[in-house]
Every structure is written in C-alpha cells, then in structure tokens.
Coordinates of N, CA and C in Angstrom, one line a residue:
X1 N 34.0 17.1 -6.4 CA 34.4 18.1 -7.4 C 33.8 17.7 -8.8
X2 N 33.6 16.4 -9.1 CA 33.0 16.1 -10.7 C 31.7 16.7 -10.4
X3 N 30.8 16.2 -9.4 CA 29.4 16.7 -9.1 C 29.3 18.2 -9.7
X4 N 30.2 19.1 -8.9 CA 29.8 20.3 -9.0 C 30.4 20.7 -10.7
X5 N 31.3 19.8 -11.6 CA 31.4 20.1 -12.8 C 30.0 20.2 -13.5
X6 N 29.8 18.7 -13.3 CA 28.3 18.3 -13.8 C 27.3 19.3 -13.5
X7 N 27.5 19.9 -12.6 CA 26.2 20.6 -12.1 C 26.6 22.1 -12.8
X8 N 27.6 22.7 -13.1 CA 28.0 23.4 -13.7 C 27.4 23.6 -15.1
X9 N 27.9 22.7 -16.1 CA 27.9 22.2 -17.4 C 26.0 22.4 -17.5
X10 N 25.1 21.5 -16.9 CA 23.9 21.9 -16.8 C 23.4 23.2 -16.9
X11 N 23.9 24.0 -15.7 CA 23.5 24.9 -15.4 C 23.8 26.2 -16.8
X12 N 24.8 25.9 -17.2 CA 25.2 26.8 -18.3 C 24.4 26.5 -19.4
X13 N 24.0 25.1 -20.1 CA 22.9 24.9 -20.9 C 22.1 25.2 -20.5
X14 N 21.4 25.3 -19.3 CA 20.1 26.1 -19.0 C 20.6 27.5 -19.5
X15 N 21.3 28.2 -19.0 CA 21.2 29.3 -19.5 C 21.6 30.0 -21.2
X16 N 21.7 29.0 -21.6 CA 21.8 29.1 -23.5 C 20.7 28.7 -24.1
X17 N 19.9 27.9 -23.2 CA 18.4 27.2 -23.7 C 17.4 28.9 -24.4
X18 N 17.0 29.5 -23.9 CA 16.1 30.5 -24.2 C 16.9 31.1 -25.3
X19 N 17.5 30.8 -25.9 CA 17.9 31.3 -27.4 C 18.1 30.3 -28.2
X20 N 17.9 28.9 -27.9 CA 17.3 27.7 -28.6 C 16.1 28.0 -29.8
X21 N 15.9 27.4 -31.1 CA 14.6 27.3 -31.5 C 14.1 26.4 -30.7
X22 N 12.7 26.4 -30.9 CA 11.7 25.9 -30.2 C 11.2 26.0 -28.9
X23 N 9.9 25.7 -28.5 CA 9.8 25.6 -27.1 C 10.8 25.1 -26.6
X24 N 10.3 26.1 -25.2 CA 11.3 25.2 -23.9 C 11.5 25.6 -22.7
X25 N 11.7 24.9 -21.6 CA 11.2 25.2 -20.5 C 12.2 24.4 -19.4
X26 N 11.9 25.4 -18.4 CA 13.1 24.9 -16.8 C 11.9 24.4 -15.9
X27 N 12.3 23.2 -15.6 CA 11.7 22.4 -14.3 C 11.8 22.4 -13.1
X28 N 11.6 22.4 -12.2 CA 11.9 21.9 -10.8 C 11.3 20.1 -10.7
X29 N 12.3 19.6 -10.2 CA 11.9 18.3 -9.6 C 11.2 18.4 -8.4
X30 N 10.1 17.8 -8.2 CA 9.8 18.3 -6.7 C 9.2 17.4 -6.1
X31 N 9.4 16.0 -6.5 CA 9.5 14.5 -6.3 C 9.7 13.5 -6.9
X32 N 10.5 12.7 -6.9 CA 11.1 11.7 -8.1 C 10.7 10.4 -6.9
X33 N 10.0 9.9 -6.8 CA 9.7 8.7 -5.6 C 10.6 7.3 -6.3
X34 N 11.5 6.9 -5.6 CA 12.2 5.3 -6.5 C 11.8 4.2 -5.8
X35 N 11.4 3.3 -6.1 CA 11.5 1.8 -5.7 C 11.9 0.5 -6.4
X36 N 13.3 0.3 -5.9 CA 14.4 -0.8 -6.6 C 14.0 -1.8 -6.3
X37 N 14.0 -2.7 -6.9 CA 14.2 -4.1 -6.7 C 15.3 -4.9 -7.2
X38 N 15.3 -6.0 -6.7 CA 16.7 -6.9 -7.0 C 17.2 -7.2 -5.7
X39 N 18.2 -8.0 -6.0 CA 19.2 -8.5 -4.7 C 19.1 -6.9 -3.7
X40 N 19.8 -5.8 -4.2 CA 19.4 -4.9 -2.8 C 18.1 -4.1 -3.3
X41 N 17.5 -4.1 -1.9 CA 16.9 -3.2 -2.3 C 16.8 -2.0 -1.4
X42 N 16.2 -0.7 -3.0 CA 16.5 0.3 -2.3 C 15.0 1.0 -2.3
X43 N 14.9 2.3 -1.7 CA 13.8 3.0 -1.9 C 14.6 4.6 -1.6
X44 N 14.0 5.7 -2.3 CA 13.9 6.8 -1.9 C 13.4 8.1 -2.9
X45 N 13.8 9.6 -2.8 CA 13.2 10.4 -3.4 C 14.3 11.1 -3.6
X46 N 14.2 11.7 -5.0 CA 15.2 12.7 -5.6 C 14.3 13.8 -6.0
X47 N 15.1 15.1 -6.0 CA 15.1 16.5 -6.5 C 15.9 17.0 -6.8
X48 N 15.5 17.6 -7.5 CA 16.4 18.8 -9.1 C 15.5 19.6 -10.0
X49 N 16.6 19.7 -11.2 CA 16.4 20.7 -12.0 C 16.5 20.2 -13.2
X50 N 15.5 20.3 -14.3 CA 15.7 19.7 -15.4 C 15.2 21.2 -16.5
X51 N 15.9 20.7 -17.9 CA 15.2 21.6 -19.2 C 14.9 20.4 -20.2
X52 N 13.3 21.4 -20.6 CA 12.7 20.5 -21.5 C 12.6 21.4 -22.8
X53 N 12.4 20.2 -24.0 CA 13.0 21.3 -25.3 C 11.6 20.5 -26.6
X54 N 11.1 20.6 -26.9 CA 9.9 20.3 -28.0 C 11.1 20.9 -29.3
X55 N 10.6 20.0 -30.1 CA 11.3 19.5 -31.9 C 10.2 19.8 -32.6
X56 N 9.3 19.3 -32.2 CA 7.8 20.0 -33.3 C 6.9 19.9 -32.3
X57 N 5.6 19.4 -33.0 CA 4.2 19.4 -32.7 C 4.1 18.4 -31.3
X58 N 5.0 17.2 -31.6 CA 4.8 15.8 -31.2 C 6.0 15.5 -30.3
X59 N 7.2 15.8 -30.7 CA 8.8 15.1 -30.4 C 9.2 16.3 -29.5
X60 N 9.4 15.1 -28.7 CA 10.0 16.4 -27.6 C 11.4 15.8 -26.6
X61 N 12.1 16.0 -25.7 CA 13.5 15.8 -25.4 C 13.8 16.7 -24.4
X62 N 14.8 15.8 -23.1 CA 14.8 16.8 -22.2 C 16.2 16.3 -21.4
X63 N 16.6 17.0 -20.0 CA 17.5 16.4 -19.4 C 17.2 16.8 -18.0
X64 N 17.6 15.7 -17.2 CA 17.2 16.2 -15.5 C 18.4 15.8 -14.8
X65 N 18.7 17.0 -13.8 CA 19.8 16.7 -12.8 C 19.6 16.6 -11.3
X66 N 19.4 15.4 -10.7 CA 18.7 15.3 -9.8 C 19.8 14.9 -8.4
X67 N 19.3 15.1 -7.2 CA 20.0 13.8 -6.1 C 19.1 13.8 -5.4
X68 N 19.3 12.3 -5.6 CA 18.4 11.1 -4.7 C 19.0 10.8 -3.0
X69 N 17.8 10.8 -2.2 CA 18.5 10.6 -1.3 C 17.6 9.1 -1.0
X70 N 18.5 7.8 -0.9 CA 18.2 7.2 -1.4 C 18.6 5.9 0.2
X71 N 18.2 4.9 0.0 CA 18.5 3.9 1.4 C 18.3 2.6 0.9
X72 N 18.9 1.8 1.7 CA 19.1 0.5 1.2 C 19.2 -0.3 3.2
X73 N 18.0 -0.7 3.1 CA 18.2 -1.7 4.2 C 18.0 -3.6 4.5
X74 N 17.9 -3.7 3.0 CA 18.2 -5.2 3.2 C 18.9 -5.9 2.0
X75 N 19.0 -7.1 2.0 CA 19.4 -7.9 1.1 C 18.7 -8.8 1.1
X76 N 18.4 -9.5 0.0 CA 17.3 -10.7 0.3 C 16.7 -10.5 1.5
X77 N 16.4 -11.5 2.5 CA 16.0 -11.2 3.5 C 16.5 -11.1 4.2
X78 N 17.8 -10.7 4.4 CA 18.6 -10.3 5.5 C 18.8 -8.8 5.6
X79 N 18.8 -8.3 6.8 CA 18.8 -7.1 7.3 C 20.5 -6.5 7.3
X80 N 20.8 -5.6 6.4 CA 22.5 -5.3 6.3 C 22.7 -4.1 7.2
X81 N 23.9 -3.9 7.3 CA 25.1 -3.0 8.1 C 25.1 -2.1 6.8
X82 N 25.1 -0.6 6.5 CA 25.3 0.1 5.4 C 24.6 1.6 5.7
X83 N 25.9 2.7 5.3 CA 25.2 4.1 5.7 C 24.8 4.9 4.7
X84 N 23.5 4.9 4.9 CA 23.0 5.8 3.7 C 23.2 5.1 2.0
X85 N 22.9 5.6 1.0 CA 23.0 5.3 -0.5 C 22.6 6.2 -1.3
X86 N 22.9 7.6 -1.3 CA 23.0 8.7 -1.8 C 23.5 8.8 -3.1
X87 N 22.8 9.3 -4.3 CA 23.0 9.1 -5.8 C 22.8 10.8 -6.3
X88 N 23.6 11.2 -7.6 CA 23.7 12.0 -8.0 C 23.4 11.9 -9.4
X89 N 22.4 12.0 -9.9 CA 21.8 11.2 -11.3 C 22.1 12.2 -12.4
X90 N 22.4 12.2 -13.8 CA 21.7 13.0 -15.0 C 20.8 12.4 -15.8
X91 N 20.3 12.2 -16.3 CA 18.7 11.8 -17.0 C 18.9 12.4 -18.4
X92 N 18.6 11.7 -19.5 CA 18.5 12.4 -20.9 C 17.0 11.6 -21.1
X93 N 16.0 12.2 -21.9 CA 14.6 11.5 -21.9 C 14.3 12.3 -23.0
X94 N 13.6 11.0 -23.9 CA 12.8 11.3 -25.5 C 11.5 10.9 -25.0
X95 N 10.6 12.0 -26.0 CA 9.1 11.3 -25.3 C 8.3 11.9 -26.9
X96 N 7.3 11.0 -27.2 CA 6.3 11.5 -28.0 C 5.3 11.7 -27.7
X97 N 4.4 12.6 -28.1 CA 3.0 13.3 -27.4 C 1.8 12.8 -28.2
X98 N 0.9 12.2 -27.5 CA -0.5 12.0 -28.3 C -1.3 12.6 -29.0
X99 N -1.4 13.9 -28.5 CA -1.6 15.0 -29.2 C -0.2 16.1 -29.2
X100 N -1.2 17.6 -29.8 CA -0.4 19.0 -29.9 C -0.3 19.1 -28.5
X101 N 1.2 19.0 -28.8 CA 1.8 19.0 -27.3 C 2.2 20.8 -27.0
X102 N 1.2 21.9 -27.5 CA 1.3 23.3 -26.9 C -0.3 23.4 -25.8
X103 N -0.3 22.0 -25.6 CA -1.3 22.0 -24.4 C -1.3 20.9 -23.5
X104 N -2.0 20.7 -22.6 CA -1.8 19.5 -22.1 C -1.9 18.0 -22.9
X105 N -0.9 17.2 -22.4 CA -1.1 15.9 -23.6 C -0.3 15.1 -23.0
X106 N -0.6 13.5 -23.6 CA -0.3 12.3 -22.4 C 1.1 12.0 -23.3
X107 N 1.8 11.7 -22.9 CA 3.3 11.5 -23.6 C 3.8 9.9 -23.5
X108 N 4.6 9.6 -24.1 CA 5.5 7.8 -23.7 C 7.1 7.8 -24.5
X109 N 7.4 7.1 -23.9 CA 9.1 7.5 -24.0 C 10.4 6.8 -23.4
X110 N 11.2 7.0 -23.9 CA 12.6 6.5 -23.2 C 13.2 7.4 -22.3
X111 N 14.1 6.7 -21.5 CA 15.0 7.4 -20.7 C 16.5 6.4 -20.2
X112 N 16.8 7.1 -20.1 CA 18.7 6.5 -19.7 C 19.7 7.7 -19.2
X113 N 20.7 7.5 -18.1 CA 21.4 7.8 -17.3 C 22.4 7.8 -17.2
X114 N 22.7 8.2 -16.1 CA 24.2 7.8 -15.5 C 23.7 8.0 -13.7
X115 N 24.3 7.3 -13.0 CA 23.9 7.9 -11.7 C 25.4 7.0 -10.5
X116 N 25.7 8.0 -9.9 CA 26.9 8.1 -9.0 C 26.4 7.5 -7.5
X117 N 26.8 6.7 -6.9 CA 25.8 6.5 -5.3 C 27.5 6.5 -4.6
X118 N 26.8 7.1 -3.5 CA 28.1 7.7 -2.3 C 27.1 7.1 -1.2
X119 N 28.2 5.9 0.0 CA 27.8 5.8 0.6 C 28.7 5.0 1.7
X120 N 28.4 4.6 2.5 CA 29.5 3.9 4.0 C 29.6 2.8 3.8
X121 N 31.0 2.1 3.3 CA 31.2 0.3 3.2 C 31.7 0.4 4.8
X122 N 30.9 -0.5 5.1 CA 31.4 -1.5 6.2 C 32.8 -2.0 5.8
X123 N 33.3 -2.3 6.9 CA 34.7 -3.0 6.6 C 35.2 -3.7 8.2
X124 N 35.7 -4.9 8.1 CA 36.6 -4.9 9.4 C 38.2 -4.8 9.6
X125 N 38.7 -4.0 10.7 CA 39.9 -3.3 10.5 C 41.1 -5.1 10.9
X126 N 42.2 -4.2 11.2 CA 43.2 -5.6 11.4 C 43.0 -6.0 13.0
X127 N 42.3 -5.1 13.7 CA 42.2 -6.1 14.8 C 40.7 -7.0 15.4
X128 N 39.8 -6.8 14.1 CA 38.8 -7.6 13.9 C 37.3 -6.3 14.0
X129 N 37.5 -5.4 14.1 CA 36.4 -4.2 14.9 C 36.3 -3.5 13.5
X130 N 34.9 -4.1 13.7 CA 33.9 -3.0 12.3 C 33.5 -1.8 12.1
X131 N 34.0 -1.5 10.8 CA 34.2 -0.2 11.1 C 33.3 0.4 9.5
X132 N 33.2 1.9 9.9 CA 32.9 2.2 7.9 C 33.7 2.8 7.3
X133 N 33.3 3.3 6.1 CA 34.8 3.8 5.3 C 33.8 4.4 3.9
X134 N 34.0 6.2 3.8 CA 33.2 6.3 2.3 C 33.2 5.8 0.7
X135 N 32.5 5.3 0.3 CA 32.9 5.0 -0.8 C 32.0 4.9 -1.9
X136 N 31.8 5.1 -3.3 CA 31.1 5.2 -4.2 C 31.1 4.4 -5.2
X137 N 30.1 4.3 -6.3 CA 29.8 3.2 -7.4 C 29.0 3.8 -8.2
X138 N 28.9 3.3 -9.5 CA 28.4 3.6 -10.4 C 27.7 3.3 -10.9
X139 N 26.4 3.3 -11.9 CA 25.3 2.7 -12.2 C 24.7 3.3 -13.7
X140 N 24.2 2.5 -14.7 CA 23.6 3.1 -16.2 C 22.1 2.8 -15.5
X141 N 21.3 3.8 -15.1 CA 19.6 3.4 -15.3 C 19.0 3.7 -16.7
X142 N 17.9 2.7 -17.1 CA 17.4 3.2 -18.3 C 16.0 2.5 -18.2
X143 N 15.5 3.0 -19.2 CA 13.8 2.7 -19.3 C 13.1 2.9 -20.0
X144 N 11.4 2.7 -19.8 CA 10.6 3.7 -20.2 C 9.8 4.7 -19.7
X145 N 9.2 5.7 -20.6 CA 8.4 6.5 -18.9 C 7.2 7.2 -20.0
X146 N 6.0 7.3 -19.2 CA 4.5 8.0 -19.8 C 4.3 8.9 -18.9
X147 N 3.3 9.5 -19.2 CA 2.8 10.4 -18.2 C 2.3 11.8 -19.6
X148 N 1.9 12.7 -18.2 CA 0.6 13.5 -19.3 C 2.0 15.4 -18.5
X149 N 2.2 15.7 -19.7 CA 2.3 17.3 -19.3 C 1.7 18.4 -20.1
X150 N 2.0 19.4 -19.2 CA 1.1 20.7 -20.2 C 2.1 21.3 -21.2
X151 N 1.6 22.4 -21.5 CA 2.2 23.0 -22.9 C 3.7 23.7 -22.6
X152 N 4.4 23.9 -22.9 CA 5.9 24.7 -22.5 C 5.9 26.2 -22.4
X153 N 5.2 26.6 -22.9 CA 5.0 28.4 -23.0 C 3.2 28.9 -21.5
X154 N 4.7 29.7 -20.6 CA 4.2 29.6 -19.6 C 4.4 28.8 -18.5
X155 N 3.9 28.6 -17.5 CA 3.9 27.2 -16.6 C 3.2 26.3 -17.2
X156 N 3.9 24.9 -16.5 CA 3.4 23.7 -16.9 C 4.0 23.1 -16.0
X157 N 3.2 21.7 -16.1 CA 3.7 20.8 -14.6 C 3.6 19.4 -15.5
X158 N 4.5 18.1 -15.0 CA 4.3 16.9 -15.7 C 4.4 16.1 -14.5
X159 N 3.6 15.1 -14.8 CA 3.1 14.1 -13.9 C 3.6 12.5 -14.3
X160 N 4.4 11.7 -14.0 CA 4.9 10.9 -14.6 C 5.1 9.6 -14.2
X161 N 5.2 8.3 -14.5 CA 5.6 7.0 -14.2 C 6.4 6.5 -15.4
X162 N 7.5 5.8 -14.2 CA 8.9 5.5 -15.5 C 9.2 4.0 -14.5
X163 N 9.4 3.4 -15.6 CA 9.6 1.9 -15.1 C 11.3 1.2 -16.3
X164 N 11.8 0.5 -15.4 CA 13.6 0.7 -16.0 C 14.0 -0.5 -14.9
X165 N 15.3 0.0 -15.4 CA 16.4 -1.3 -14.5 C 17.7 -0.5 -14.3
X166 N 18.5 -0.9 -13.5 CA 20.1 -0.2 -12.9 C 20.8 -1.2 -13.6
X167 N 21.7 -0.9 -14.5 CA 23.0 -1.6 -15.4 C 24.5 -1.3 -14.6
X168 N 24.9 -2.5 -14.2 CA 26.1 -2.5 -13.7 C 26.4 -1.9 -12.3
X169 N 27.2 -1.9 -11.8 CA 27.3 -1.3 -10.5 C 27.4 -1.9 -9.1
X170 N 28.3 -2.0 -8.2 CA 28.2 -2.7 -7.0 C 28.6 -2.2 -6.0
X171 N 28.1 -2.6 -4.6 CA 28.2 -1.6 -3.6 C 28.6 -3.1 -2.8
X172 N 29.4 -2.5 -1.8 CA 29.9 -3.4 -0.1 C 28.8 -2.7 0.8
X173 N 28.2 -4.6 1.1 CA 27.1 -4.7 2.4 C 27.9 -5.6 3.2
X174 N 27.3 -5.2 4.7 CA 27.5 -6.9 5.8 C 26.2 -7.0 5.8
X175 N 25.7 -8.5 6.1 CA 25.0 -8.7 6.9 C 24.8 -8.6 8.6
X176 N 23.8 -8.4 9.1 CA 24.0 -7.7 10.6 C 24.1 -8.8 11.5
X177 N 24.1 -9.9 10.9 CA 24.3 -11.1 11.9 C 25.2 -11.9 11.3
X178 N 26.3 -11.4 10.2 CA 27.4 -12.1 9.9 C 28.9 -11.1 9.9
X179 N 29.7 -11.4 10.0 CA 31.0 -10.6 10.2 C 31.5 -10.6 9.1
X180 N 31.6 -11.4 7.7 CA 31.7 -11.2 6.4 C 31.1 -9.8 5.4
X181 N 32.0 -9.3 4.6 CA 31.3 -8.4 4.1 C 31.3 -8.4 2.6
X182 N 30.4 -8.6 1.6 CA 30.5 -9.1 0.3 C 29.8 -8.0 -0.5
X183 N 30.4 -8.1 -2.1 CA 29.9 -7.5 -3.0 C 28.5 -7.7 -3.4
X184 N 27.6 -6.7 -3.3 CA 26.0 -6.8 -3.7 C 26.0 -5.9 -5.2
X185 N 25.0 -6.6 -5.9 CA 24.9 -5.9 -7.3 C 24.1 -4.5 -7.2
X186 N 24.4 -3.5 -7.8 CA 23.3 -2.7 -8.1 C 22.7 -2.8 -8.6
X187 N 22.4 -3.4 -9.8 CA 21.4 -3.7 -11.0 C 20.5 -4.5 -10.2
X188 N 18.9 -4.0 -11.3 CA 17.5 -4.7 -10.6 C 16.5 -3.8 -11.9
X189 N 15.5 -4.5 -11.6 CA 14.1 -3.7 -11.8 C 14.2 -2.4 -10.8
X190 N 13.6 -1.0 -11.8 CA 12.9 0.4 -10.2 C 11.6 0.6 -11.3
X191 N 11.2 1.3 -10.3 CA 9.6 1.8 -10.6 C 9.9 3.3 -10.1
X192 N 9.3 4.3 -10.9 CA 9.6 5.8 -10.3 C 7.9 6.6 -10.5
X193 N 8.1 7.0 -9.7 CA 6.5 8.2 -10.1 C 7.3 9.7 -9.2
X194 N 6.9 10.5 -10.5 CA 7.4 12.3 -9.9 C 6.1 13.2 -10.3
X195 N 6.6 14.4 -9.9 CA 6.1 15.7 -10.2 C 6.9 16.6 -10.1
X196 N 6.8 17.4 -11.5 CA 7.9 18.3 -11.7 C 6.8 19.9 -12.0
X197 N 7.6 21.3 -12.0 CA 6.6 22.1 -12.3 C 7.8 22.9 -12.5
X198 N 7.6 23.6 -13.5 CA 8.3 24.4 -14.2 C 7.6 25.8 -15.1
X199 N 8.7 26.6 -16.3 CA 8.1 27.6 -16.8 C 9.2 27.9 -17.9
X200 N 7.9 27.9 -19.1 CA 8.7 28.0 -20.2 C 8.6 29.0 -21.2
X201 N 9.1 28.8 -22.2 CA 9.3 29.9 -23.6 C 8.6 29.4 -25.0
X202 N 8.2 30.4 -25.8 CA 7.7 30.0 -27.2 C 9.0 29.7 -28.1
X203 N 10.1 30.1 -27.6 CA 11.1 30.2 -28.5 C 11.5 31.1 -29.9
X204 N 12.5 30.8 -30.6 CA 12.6 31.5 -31.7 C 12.3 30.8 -32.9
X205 N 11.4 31.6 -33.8 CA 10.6 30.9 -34.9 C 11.4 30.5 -36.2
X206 N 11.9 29.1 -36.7 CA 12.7 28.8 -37.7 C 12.4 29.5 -38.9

C-alpha cells in the first residue's frame, strides 16, 4: 500500500510539472545496472519513471521512481539461503552542467534516496525445518553521479555513472552449509551505470 502511495504522489507531480517555470522533462528508466559491494553482495537492474526540471543555464534537479529487481547470492565467501532482494527506490539528484545545458552537455552531481527491499528471510520453524517468511528493510543510498545529457525541450536521452554507498539497513541470510541464520548489513560501496530517454518542455518564461 505505501508503494502505491509513493507511486501516486510522483505521479501527480509529474502531472503539475508542465506548468512549472523552466525546462522540464519525463523520463523513462530503461536501465539502471547496480553493483553492491560489502559484506552482501548484490547485483541487479532497475526501471522507472523520473522528472527532470533545469533552474537556469547550468543547475538542474530531478527525481526518479524506480524498482530494482535486484539479488543477493553470497556473503563473504559463503554461498547464502535467501529469495530474491527486490527494492523500491525514490532518487532526488542535483547536477551541474559544463556547458548550456539547452543542448547536449556532460553534467556531475549528487544523489540520495530512500530505497525499500522486500524479500524471503529464512528461518527455522519449532520443529527444526527451514523454512522462508516475507520480509522487508530499509536503506538511505547516496552519492555521486556524471554523465552527459541532451537538452530538455524535445527528446533527450542521459547516459550516466553514479558511484555511492547504502546507509543503514539489514536483511536475514543463512548460510547454505550452516543452520544458523544471522543479521547481514545492507550498507557497502554500489557502482550504477543507466540509460534513460525521455521528452520534454520549454516551460513558462519568468
């Protein structure tokens, strides 16, 4: 139910954006590639919807609503028991442009989150037999991120690499060769590279 609030709440700013001043423009996510590191690690790929909004020439600001479908198969070197690792992200991201960003231009920037992971804790029941059980955790990602996009008026596509860390958050793993089942951190180093493509507006002139 919160998901579909969230995804709500989005959706309605998208549709108030086109009477925003300034450029601005609706995205599609159409690969967000992750690779976590740390105690677990994970790997996978998100899609969504984001709006991007330019402040002037240079300053620009955006937000992305994405879900990651996302996996987690080891711990250190141990191979874990765990189903799926499924995340429901929002993204807010500042970026500055090297040039007049009403054309293509290489950008650098911040970014910071929230992101939700839904996924299967292992557990063993009372008469010793392993079993799973759904459950979720929470996580702050933040970072930096570069990359080069085109101008907002019209199509445009952005090409991007964002490098960050997961703050707080823990998920229940077993090991597949132990019957114990313990708390793993979410936090780590990720590395992301996407492509988004989208279509935008000149806006209303201040």
């Amino acid at each position: 139910m919160r998901a579909w609030r969230i995804g709500g709440l989005v959706l309605a700013l998208l549709a108030c954006a086109p009477f925003a001043k300034g450029q601005g423009g609706v995205r599609f996510i159409l690969g967000d590639y992750l690779f976590g590191y740390g105690e677990l690690r994970t790997r996978g790929v998100g899609y969504g919807l984001g709006y991007d909004h330019d402040l002037n020439s240079r300053l620009a600001w955006g937000v992305d609503l994405s879900y990651l479908t996302t996996g987690a198969t080891r711990v250190g070197d141990h191979r874990i028991e765990m189903g799926g690792l499924d995340a429901l992200e929002l993204i807010y991201r500042a970026s500055y442009m090297t040039s007049n960003n009403t054309r293509s231009a290489f950008y650098a920037g911040s970014w910071v989150g929230v992101r939700r992971y839904a996924y299967s804790e292992p557990f063993t029941d009372a008469s010793g037999e392993r079993r799973h059980r759904d459950a979720n955790a929470l996580s702050v990602p933040l970072g930096l991120r570069m990359g080069v996009r085109g101008g907002l008026e019209g199509f445009y596509g952005d090409l991007y690499l964002a490098m960050g860390c997961r703050l707080g958050g823990t998920v229940y793993t077993a090991l597949s060769d132990q019957a114990a089942v313990r708390s793993t951190a979410l936090s780590g180093a990720e590395l992301r590279v996407g492509l988004a493509l989208g279509f935008g507006w000149e806006g209303r002139r201040r």
